[in-house]
Amino acid sequence: MLFNSIEFWLFFIPVFLGTHLLPHRGQNLILLVASYVFYGAWDWRFLSLIFASTLVDYWAARFAAPSNSQAVRKAAVAVSICVNLGILGVFKYYDFFISSFIDLFGITPDPSSHLLLNVILPVGISFYTFQTLSYTLDVHAGKMPPTRSFLDVALFVAFFPQLVAGPIERGAHFMPQITQPRKFDTSQIEPALYLIVWGLFKKVVIADTVAHPVNLIYASGDPTGPEVYVATALFAVQIYCDFSGYSDIARGVAKLLGFELMLNFNLPYFAKNPSDFWRRWHISLSSWLRDYLYISLGGNKNGTVQTYRNLLLTMTLGGLWHGARANFVLWGVYHGLILCLHRAMFRNRERTDAPDGALVGAAKILGMFQLTLVGWLLFRVETMDQLMRLLRALAFSWSSWQGAWEILDYALPYVLPLILMQAWQYWRGRTEIVITAAWPLRAVFTGCCASAVIVLNQSGGIPFIYFQF
Amino acid sequence: MKLFQPSGIWRFRKEVSLPRLAVAAVLVCLSAEGVCRLAPHLVGDNVHQPLHAVTLPCHEACDQQRQDLRWRTNAHGARGELYHGEKTRIAVFGTSTSVDVSLDQPKAWSEVLVRQFPAGSVHVENFARDGASNNEMEILLRHMAELGRHYDVAILMDHWRRAPEPPSRKNTFHYSAQWYADSGLLHAPELIYERLNDQYLREPRLVAIKTALSGLWRNSTAQAAPVPVHPFALDTKNRILRNNGTVKLVDVPVEMSPNRKSFITERVSTLVGLAKRIATRVLVMSQPVAYDPHEVPGVGRRWFSLYPVSDNPPTYKSDKSVAEAIRQTNAVALPAARKAGADTLDLDALIRPYLRQRDDLFIDKWHFAPAGSRLAATFIARHLKGGPGA
């Protein structure tokens, strides 16, 4: 069930009603059943994986609690990590590593037909695996006690608004909202509504529409440099609107059910440097990697070389998290490199420099956006041949701008509302900005977004990009 | 323990101001109406497709070993090479048979047609689309006429059916296909904003939001409809059902209604008239169909279409009945075309005798295999040159 489908909203109505008519335990039960129905609608066979993950981490967290011995706690965490990452590894990375190994060593005859599993990637596995791990790790770190109710843990793992594409919630932040009775008041309705309509607008109207020229240019055998540049910029718009649109809808739906999910995107294209970008883009993943991987590796505590190593390793694994393809690893390495470079060049200066003026700030934002575009080029390609073709076009093929202007002419009416909204959010310093406007404007905003989603839905239900991770 | 415990959300009934809610609802409706009406004018067209190769998944049992098709689309959005000053320019309009939907670029009949003439003398652009309707053909021709496009020959081949409402969107490739000709863009007419634009021009008092919502309701109820008893008519897996005798095929009487006759006559006349505005010569061809009472067995074995006659027991129209219906359409369309001043070519009648010796001309009931595409191109070229079989 996609958020931009009628089926989802028909499914949501009884869940919503049940949540607001039942007592706390009843709410959790109906939400858990709904979550399993939601996930089962994708592929019921993979419900067993979620259940297995839940079972393992329920018990692992019980044994990882500070009240147990150190050896038991370590063993519990090790089991949780091994099982969760093992499942992820088998379903997501096994075939990639086997194929890469065979290619690297040129093994003949090719044994891949005997060795590859060719399994379907379960939707959302990367997300709920990390979320489940965070529960056990937070208990181990003493940030929260283990939850006695298996039902609550199951709901924590499977909560449907954020199950398939995040935000990746932390145990310490999200579990208390499950275990304790939730207070809901009417002031949460409007912000939720605006999150949902704006999220749908971003996904259905902007992302799915600009996807067409992006797909055309990236599939083209002979694009021009301007076309590649414009298509990559539009891909930046597409992936942001697709992913943040999903996150907004997830947060809005969760709000209507009485939950507060974490902010996942904070105007990432207004970042002024690589560090700033990763404090704004996919915040739930970047903070997860920082807290559970980068810091565990030593963070910046063990000297410059170790810091750079930890940064590179964390970002490389972050790239690999996105998918079992070489370009994702390359993307991760690229971001690791620019983070290291930024740290090496500017870290001390940023602590002592005065705040930027308007022009300098704008230049930094524009510069960082160009660096981000390079990353998105690496992220979007599917093969190294395609990457080389596009890089050659960028390097040598700038004689004709006609195609690029046409793409811009096509995309501008769709991108303009996004630019205006982002500028408003940046100017006011908050992302949930619609609620601050006068109520007639809020009504007009809702009507425009909702109707645009209906009449400009030319996607035929294109899935969200991050569903493939 | 209480069974029900309403949450704080129900207090909105007391907290919300009804007058304000009413005004907000009116504002929502007005802004929605505004978006619905403005959308066709504000949103841009899809971008043109520069000369590039498109790889499509192979559907409808492509008659080749690879599972993907390779097409080349020129900057006009037509299948074919870009115009390089060739003396004779030909434009093709129609549906999946015209575009040779299951064949690689070099094997499509419009490409083979080029090779029937001296090198560099003929240029063929194929604007046909899989699943297109004659409505789309009309919109293309009108736009081309407005833009002053001109060809030496315009070839039309269609099924002459009423277009469904709302338009189908089964192939997203065509969704993003755009035709760019010289100074302006040609619209891909099956996009929803074209339909909105069309409707409001004809019926300006329609409430846009009502139309959009009823379209949305129609789409969603169509999806929620119970699974039919019958397999999907155009599922290639039906081939197995047909060939192993699982499904029962029966002859049904085929009689064209006067309404249908006048519809075909009117549409052919309109489209020939429009085509004459963009081409010196208009050639209307009959839709070939892979059926002959004395055909070799392999011909029928390739069919997979299943058109239900009854539910219980499930029976379907025989190949003979389906072919008869298509040929009745041809029999009305060709004379109507001649009356409207077009040249005609009964391609079906020319190809049909070959079915008694060969089963490699079609991949299903009416889409060419490479051999059929070559044969069709030969006949068309001969006709255009004015030779025997013309």
PDB file of N, CA, C and O in Angstrom, chain A residues 173-212:
ATOM      1  N   HIS A 173      13.641   7.260  22.164  1.00  0.00           N
ATOM      2  CA  HIS A 173      12.691   8.306  21.773  1.00  0.00           C
ATOM      3  C   HIS A 173      11.307   7.756  21.520  1.00  0.00           C
ATOM      4  O   HIS A 173      10.284   8.352  21.896  1.00  0.00           O
ATOM      5  N   PHE A 174      11.249   6.584  20.885  1.00  0.00           N
ATOM      6  CA  PHE A 174       9.959   6.113  20.401  1.00  0.00           C
ATOM      7  C   PHE A 174       9.280   5.128  21.339  1.00  0.00           C
ATOM      8  O   PHE A 174       8.050   5.128  21.466  1.00  0.00           O
ATOM      9  N   MET A 175      10.049   4.283  22.000  1.00  0.00           N
ATOM     10  CA  MET A 175       9.427   3.256  22.839  1.00  0.00           C
ATOM     11  C   MET A 175       8.579   3.859  23.962  1.00  0.00           C
ATOM     12  O   MET A 175       7.477   3.355  24.220  1.00  0.00           O
ATOM     13  N   PRO A 176       9.029   4.924  24.636  1.00  0.00           N
ATOM     14  CA  PRO A 176       8.159   5.499  25.670  1.00  0.00           C
ATOM     15  C   PRO A 176       6.813   5.944  25.113  1.00  0.00           C
ATOM     16  O   PRO A 176       5.807   5.901  25.816  1.00  0.00           O
ATOM     17  N   GLN A 177       6.763   6.356  23.860  1.00  0.00           N
ATOM     18  CA  GLN A 177       5.476   6.771  23.285  1.00  0.00           C
ATOM     19  C   GLN A 177       4.546   5.576  23.099  1.00  0.00           C
ATOM     20  O   GLN A 177       3.328   5.741  23.028  1.00  0.00           O
ATOM     21  N   ILE A 178       5.147   4.409  22.990  1.00  0.00           N
ATOM     22  CA  ILE A 178       4.336   3.201  22.823  1.00  0.00           C
ATOM     23  C   ILE A 178       3.886   2.680  24.180  1.00  0.00           C
ATOM     24  O   ILE A 178       2.723   2.325  24.382  1.00  0.00           O
ATOM     25  N   THR A 179       4.837   2.643  25.111  1.00  0.00           N
ATOM     26  CA  THR A 179       4.529   1.994  26.385  1.00  0.00           C
ATOM     27  C   THR A 179       3.647   2.856  27.276  1.00  0.00           C
ATOM     28  O   THR A 179       2.908   2.320  28.107  1.00  0.00           O
ATOM     29  N   GLN A 180       3.724   4.171  27.107  1.00  0.00           N
ATOM     30  CA  GLN A 180       2.922   5.034  27.982  1.00  0.00           C
ATOM     31  C   GLN A 180       1.691   5.529  27.249  1.00  0.00           C
ATOM     32  O   GLN A 180       1.733   5.729  26.022  1.00  0.00           O
ATOM     33  N   PRO A 181       0.598   5.748  27.996  1.00  0.00           N
ATOM     34  CA  PRO A 181      -0.614   6.254  27.349  1.00  0.00           C
ATOM     35  C   PRO A 181      -0.329   7.588  26.657  1.00  0.00           C
ATOM     36  O   PRO A 181       0.383   8.440  27.181  1.00  0.00           O
ATOM     37  N   ARG A 182      -0.879   7.732  25.487  1.00  0.00           N
ATOM     38  CA  ARG A 182      -0.630   8.928  24.686  1.00  0.00           C
ATOM     39  C   ARG A 182      -1.755   9.935  24.894  1.00  0.00           C
ATOM     40  O   ARG A 182      -2.927   9.584  24.912  1.00  0.00           O
ATOM     41  N   LYS A 183      -1.329  11.170  25.029  1.00  0.00           N
ATOM     42  CA  LYS A 183      -2.327  12.243  25.140  1.00  0.00           C
ATOM     43  C   LYS A 183      -2.494  12.859  23.764  1.00  0.00           C
ATOM     44  O   LYS A 183      -1.512  13.197  23.111  1.00  0.00           O
ATOM     45  N   PHE A 184      -3.709  13.000  23.353  1.00  0.00           N
ATOM     46  CA  PHE A 184      -3.953  13.599  22.049  1.00  0.00           C
ATOM     47  C   PHE A 184      -4.894  14.768  22.201  1.00  0.00           C
ATOM     48  O   PHE A 184      -5.913  14.672  22.851  1.00  0.00           O
ATOM     49  N   ASP A 185      -4.500  15.899  21.602  1.00  0.00           N
ATOM     50  CA  ASP A 185      -5.453  17.005  21.593  1.00  0.00           C
ATOM     51  C   ASP A 185      -5.619  17.546  20.177  1.00  0.00           C
ATOM     52  O   ASP A 185      -4.838  17.230  19.284  1.00  0.00           O
ATOM     53  N   THR A 186      -6.635  18.350  20.030  1.00  0.00           N
ATOM     54  CA  THR A 186      -7.029  18.776  18.686  1.00  0.00           C
ATOM     55  C   THR A 186      -5.983  19.664  18.021  1.00  0.00           C
ATOM     56  O   THR A 186      -5.992  19.808  16.806  1.00  0.00           O
ATOM     57  N   SER A 187      -5.086  20.244  18.810  1.00  0.00           N
ATOM     58  CA  SER A 187      -4.080  21.106  18.180  1.00  0.00           C
ATOM     59  C   SER A 187      -3.114  20.317  17.303  1.00  0.00           C
ATOM     60  O   SER A 187      -2.350  20.890  16.542  1.00  0.00           O
ATOM     61  N   GLN A 188      -3.140  18.993  17.385  1.00  0.00           N
ATOM     62  CA  GLN A 188      -2.249  18.178  16.563  1.00  0.00           C
ATOM     63  C   GLN A 188      -2.844  17.865  15.202  1.00  0.00           C
ATOM     64  O   GLN A 188      -2.146  17.384  14.313  1.00  0.00           O
ATOM     65  N   ILE A 189      -4.148  18.134  15.046  1.00  0.00           N
ATOM     66  CA  ILE A 189      -4.792  17.728  13.795  1.00  0.00           C
ATOM     67  C   ILE A 189      -4.275  18.552  12.615  1.00  0.00           C
ATOM     68  O   ILE A 189      -3.881  18.014  11.582  1.00  0.00           O
ATOM     69  N   GLU A 190      -4.306  19.872  12.797  1.00  0.00           N
ATOM     70  CA  GLU A 190      -3.897  20.713  11.662  1.00  0.00           C
ATOM     71  C   GLU A 190      -2.457  20.491  11.228  1.00  0.00           C
ATOM     72  O   GLU A 190      -2.204  20.315  10.035  1.00  0.00           O
ATOM     73  N   PRO A 191      -1.480  20.503  12.154  1.00  0.00           N
ATOM     74  CA  PRO A 191      -0.107  20.238  11.686  1.00  0.00           C
ATOM     75  C   PRO A 191       0.007  18.906  10.961  1.00  0.00           C
ATOM     76  O   PRO A 191       0.741  18.794   9.974  1.00  0.00           O
ATOM     77  N   ALA A 192      -0.732  17.912  11.448  1.00  0.00           N
ATOM     78  CA  ALA A 192      -0.679  16.599  10.785  1.00  0.00           C
ATOM     79  C   ALA A 192      -1.229  16.700   9.371  1.00  0.00           C
ATOM     80  O   ALA A 192      -0.658  16.168   8.411  1.00  0.00           O
ATOM     81  N   LEU A 193      -2.348  17.411   9.238  1.00  0.00           N
ATOM     82  CA  LEU A 193      -2.981  17.555   7.935  1.00  0.00           C
ATOM     83  C   LEU A 193      -2.049  18.242   6.945  1.00  0.00           C
ATOM     84  O   LEU A 193      -1.902  17.821   5.799  1.00  0.00           O
ATOM     85  N   TYR A 194      -1.368  19.301   7.397  1.00  0.00           N
ATOM     86  CA  TYR A 194      -0.489  20.027   6.482  1.00  0.00           C
ATOM     87  C   TYR A 194       0.712  19.188   6.107  1.00  0.00           C
ATOM     88  O   TYR A 194       1.195  19.234   4.971  1.00  0.00           O
ATOM     89  N   LEU A 195       1.221  18.414   7.075  1.00  0.00           N
ATOM     90  CA  LEU A 195       2.333  17.514   6.746  1.00  0.00           C
ATOM     91  C   LEU A 195       1.907  16.534   5.662  1.00  0.00           C
ATOM     92  O   LEU A 195       2.649  16.281   4.709  1.00  0.00           O
ATOM     93  N   ILE A 196       0.709  15.988   5.793  1.00  0.00           N
ATOM     94  CA  ILE A 196       0.255  14.968   4.849  1.00  0.00           C
ATOM     95  C   ILE A 196       0.040  15.570   3.458  1.00  0.00           C
ATOM     96  O   ILE A 196       0.524  15.035   2.454  1.00  0.00           O
ATOM     97  N   VAL A 197      -0.681  16.685   3.386  1.00  0.00           N
ATOM     98  CA  VAL A 197      -0.953  17.226   2.038  1.00  0.00           C
ATOM     99  C   VAL A 197       0.320  17.738   1.388  1.00  0.00           C
ATOM    100  O   VAL A 197       0.520  17.564   0.184  1.00  0.00           O
ATOM    101  N   TRP A 198       1.189  18.355   2.170  1.00  0.00           N
ATOM    102  CA  TRP A 198       2.433  18.836   1.570  1.00  0.00           C
ATOM    103  C   TRP A 198       3.324  17.666   1.172  1.00  0.00           C
ATOM    104  O   TRP A 198       3.969  17.696   0.117  1.00  0.00           O
ATOM    105  N   GLY A 199       3.361  16.617   2.004  1.00  0.00           N
ATOM    106  CA  GLY A 199       4.132  15.421   1.658  1.00  0.00           C
ATOM    107  C   GLY A 199       3.619  14.775   0.380  1.00  0.00           C
ATOM    108  O   GLY A 199       4.399  14.391  -0.500  1.00  0.00           O
ATOM    109  N   LEU A 200       2.309  14.655   0.253  1.00  0.00           N
ATOM    110  CA  LEU A 200       1.727  14.089  -0.959  1.00  0.00           C
ATOM    111  C   LEU A 200       2.034  14.972  -2.168  1.00  0.00           C
ATOM    112  O   LEU A 200       2.345  14.481  -3.248  1.00  0.00           O
ATOM    113  N   PHE A 201       1.961  16.277  -1.976  1.00  0.00           N
ATOM    114  CA  PHE A 201       2.255  17.188  -3.081  1.00  0.00           C
ATOM    115  C   PHE A 201       3.695  17.006  -3.548  1.00  0.00           C
ATOM    116  O   PHE A 201       3.985  16.901  -4.744  1.00  0.00           O
ATOM    117  N   LYS A 202       4.604  16.935  -2.596  1.00  0.00           N
ATOM    118  CA  LYS A 202       6.012  16.770  -2.958  1.00  0.00           C
ATOM    119  C   LYS A 202       6.230  15.474  -3.720  1.00  0.00           C
ATOM    120  O   LYS A 202       6.948  15.428  -4.718  1.00  0.00           O
ATOM    121  N   LYS A 203       5.616  14.413  -3.247  1.00  0.00           N
ATOM    122  CA  LYS A 203       5.835  13.110  -3.876  1.00  0.00           C
ATOM    123  C   LYS A 203       5.110  13.021  -5.228  1.00  0.00           C
ATOM    124  O   LYS A 203       5.722  12.737  -6.254  1.00  0.00           O
ATOM    125  N   VAL A 204       3.809  13.276  -5.210  1.00  0.00           N
ATOM    126  CA  VAL A 204       2.985  12.993  -6.387  1.00  0.00           C
ATOM    127  C   VAL A 204       3.170  14.039  -7.475  1.00  0.00           C
ATOM    128  O   VAL A 204       3.273  13.718  -8.658  1.00  0.00           O
ATOM    129  N   VAL A 205       3.177  15.305  -7.064  1.00  0.00           N
ATOM    130  CA  VAL A 205       3.206  16.370  -8.070  1.00  0.00           C
ATOM    131  C   VAL A 205       4.632  16.689  -8.494  1.00  0.00           C
ATOM    132  O   VAL A 205       4.922  16.803  -9.682  1.00  0.00           O
ATOM    133  N   ILE A 206       5.536  16.802  -7.539  1.00  0.00           N
ATOM    134  CA  ILE A 206       6.893  17.243  -7.897  1.00  0.00           C
ATOM    135  C   ILE A 206       7.769  16.040  -8.269  1.00  0.00           C
ATOM    136  O   ILE A 206       8.269  15.946  -9.393  1.00  0.00           O
ATOM    137  N   ALA A 207       7.964  15.123  -7.320  1.00  0.00           N
ATOM    138  CA  ALA A 207       8.931  14.041  -7.538  1.00  0.00           C
ATOM    139  C   ALA A 207       8.567  13.177  -8.744  1.00  0.00           C
ATOM    140  O   ALA A 207       9.401  12.900  -9.608  1.00  0.00           O
ATOM    141  N   ASP A 208       7.308  12.743  -8.807  1.00  0.00           N
ATOM    142  CA  ASP A 208       6.927  11.835  -9.893  1.00  0.00           C
ATOM    143  C   ASP A 208       6.942  12.531 -11.244  1.00  0.00           C
ATOM    144  O   ASP A 208       7.063  11.873 -12.277  1.00  0.00           O
ATOM    145  N   THR A 209       6.796  13.856 -11.256  1.00  0.00           N
ATOM    146  CA  THR A 209       6.790  14.566 -12.532  1.00  0.00           C
ATOM    147  C   THR A 209       8.208  14.828 -13.016  1.00  0.00           C
ATOM    148  O   THR A 209       8.523  14.611 -14.188  1.00  0.00           O
ATOM    149  N   VAL A 210       9.064  15.307 -12.141  1.00  0.00           N
ATOM    150  CA  VAL A 210      10.433  15.587 -12.597  1.00  0.00           C
ATOM    151  C   VAL A 210      11.192  14.290 -12.847  1.00  0.00           C
ATOM    152  O   VAL A 210      12.255  14.305 -13.470  1.00  0.00           O
ATOM    153  N   ALA A 211      10.652  13.170 -12.379  1.00  0.00           N
ATOM    154  CA  ALA A 211      11.298  11.882 -12.640  1.00  0.00           C
ATOM    155  C   ALA A 211      11.394  11.601 -14.137  1.00  0.00           C
ATOM    156  O   ALA A 211      12.340  10.953 -14.596  1.00  0.00           O
ATOM    157  N   HIS A 212      10.423  12.092 -14.916  1.00  0.00           N
ATOM    158  CA  HIS A 212      10.412  11.749 -16.340  1.00  0.00           C
ATOM    159  C   HIS A 212      11.622  12.276 -17.085  1.00  0.00           C
ATOM    160  O   HIS A 212      12.314  11.505 -17.767  1.00  0.00           O
TER     161      HIS A 212
END
